[in-house]
């Protein structure tokens, strides 16, 4: 491919090839300061024209790679960075077999990790990004990698993708860490945030998970905490995992160990400050 | 990597692993050709870079989980069909896995393929529908297309397990020119311990070759040819008299050309040993494989097949669009006589 970028995020290396310069330039800028991988890459992502002429004529980016969805919708070239991010997500979701992959965010403090998972819009991503700016180490906002043998959470600090209302969170951060504002994507307005220097520098350090939270965001919700039993946590995490079924018994073992050893709690919140207070209170209790 | 040469050379000769410089490309290529599991097993135990070893170890355990799942799916079909008392013959990946064959090692297994006697089809269909399988294609033309002209029922998917089953009553479309004798294949079946069956060793290869060279456009052909390589090696090791039996079965089912081509190409690509009266060896340079000398002369048309089979680069992209188009046209040509093809394409075009 004409334009190539290699990226290491935690224990995973990606090779991204593109027919256009733009998406690769945007990736280079967004991931400035990430270590340059030298060895083998786990996954290959290809950004290429859906049909040969669509490289020049109304260019649209088909997201392809080692693993593909047959009916994936191409993305406009203006959103090439989003295409690259989606391509990497796709490889993880469909092809990752070295870890149990949880659709969850994670932060760490004092060598212990907090795992947050919930439906899209529950605020796990925003919450992790926020805590990552407030003294916690950001480990990832999209995927949490649970080691199949060691039971540790392995960091996957990709750029945070903030959408619509969450964009307000970015007002305080260094503009140098921001990607371009992407308007009119299928998911609305999106802007990417590079995790801070500590998150990048320590991306090779796993941590032991000690608490699972199921946050729920709603403007009309009263702040609340509810205990979640191991069985319910197990069921919710199987739904949050993209490779639980494919891993078979190893996935089952890793997940039962996790929910058996950790307390799980559901929290409701209506704004970020409230959530932060709740999280800090629960964390002190552990 | 401009074609799949480096991958097939490494599969044929794992000792070359020490010289691999671009593992990323090799792995992308192997994934695109569904050969990552086979590669992982071939390179097992060799001294590899740790990151490569980690990826291949994951591919091996992935293959084991896929195998368990495929065997379970076969068991589900067995339970659904057992009351009918008809022989259920596993085909392709599920058969290799269930029979414990080398070809099943690390092989990805998508659908469950079974072969049943043609006159039992209505009963089999009813039993599967009653056990939770559902039609995938609702379209009346597609349904008719399968029922009148194809060698299998329209695909069914299980509503809870989300796995597909293909119920075959013969191994090639009814409209294809070769007419394999599926009743004889079922007659020659071998039992497994659990009450299911697999094809006899020669028929397994006849089926794999028919699937590859008498049907379809050779997409994913390197994996199918790898199956053939593994099967031929294993059966020839077990039975010194295997080759004449293979020839005999291939002839009986009208598939000698496909089987001969399969064995020739497997020999060229994967160095499959062939114990037969080959024509006199003549040195020849092959496109793509980098082999300067080969065992025996390759037919001119085989070069086109080689070109097609190896048409994949180190980014996992398909190459050689004209060659591929040619084989795509050929696949339709093989499937049905021209007037029928014209009508079929007309229906498909109008629907789009």
GROMACS .gro file of N, CA and C in nm, chain A residues 16 37 51 60 64 80 88 102 149-150 165 186 193 236 247 260 263 265 280:
model
   57
   16UNK      N    1  -0.136  -0.029   0.943
   16UNK     CA    2  -0.246   0.035   0.872
   16UNK      C    3  -0.194   0.085   0.738
   37UNK      N    4   0.656   0.050   1.653
   37UNK     CA    5   0.679  -0.094   1.663
   37UNK      C    6   0.781  -0.140   1.559
   51UNK      N    7  -1.445   0.090  -0.490
   51UNK     CA    8  -1.427   0.048  -0.629
   51UNK      C    9  -1.311   0.130  -0.682
   60UNK      N   10  -1.439   0.733  -0.134
   60UNK     CA   11  -1.495   0.675  -0.012
   60UNK      C   12  -1.408   0.559   0.032
   64UNK      N   13  -1.115  -0.239   0.537
   64UNK     CA   14  -1.084  -0.381   0.518
   64UNK      C   15  -0.964  -0.420   0.602
   80UNK      N   16  -1.149   0.992   0.718
   80UNK     CA   17  -1.050   0.885   0.704
   80UNK      C   18  -0.993   0.838   0.837
   88UNK      N   19  -0.931  -0.059   1.314
   88UNK     CA   20  -0.859  -0.122   1.426
   88UNK      C   21  -0.957  -0.189   1.522
  102UNK      N   22  -1.322  -0.723   2.644
  102UNK     CA   23  -1.445  -0.670   2.702
  102UNK      C   24  -1.468  -0.531   2.646
  149UNK      N   25  -0.442  -1.607   3.107
  149UNK     CA   26  -0.369  -1.687   3.204
  149UNK      C   27  -0.342  -1.610   3.332
  150UNK      N   28  -0.307  -1.480   3.320
  150UNK     CA   29  -0.266  -1.405   3.440
  150UNK      C   30  -0.383  -1.334   3.509
  165UNK      N   31  -2.229   1.540   2.302
  165UNK     CA   32  -2.231   1.617   2.427
  165UNK      C   33  -2.098   1.605   2.503
  186UNK      N   34  -2.154   0.901   1.090
  186UNK     CA   35  -2.273   0.821   1.125
  186UNK      C   36  -2.304   0.829   1.275
  193UNK      N   37  -0.913   1.217   2.125
  193UNK     CA   38  -0.821   1.274   2.224
  193UNK      C   39  -0.709   1.174   2.250
  236UNK      N   40  -2.369  -1.003   3.215
  236UNK     CA   41  -2.353  -0.874   3.147
  236UNK      C   42  -2.218  -0.866   3.077
  247UNK      N   43  -1.352  -1.791   2.230
  247UNK     CA   44  -1.245  -1.843   2.315
  247UNK      C   45  -1.282  -1.973   2.384
  260UNK      N   46  -1.583  -1.386   4.012
  260UNK     CA   47  -1.580  -1.453   4.141
  260UNK      C   48  -1.495  -1.378   4.243
  263UNK      N   49  -1.581  -0.744   4.352
  263UNK     CA   50  -1.715  -0.688   4.373
  263UNK      C   51  -1.761  -0.614   4.248
  265UNK      N   52  -2.063  -0.333   4.103
  265UNK     CA   53  -2.166  -0.239   4.144
  265UNK      C   54  -2.220  -0.163   4.023
  280UNK      N   55  -1.503   0.768   4.344
  280UNK     CA   56  -1.403   0.786   4.450
  280UNK      C   57  -1.451   0.721   4.580
   0.00000   0.00000   0.00000
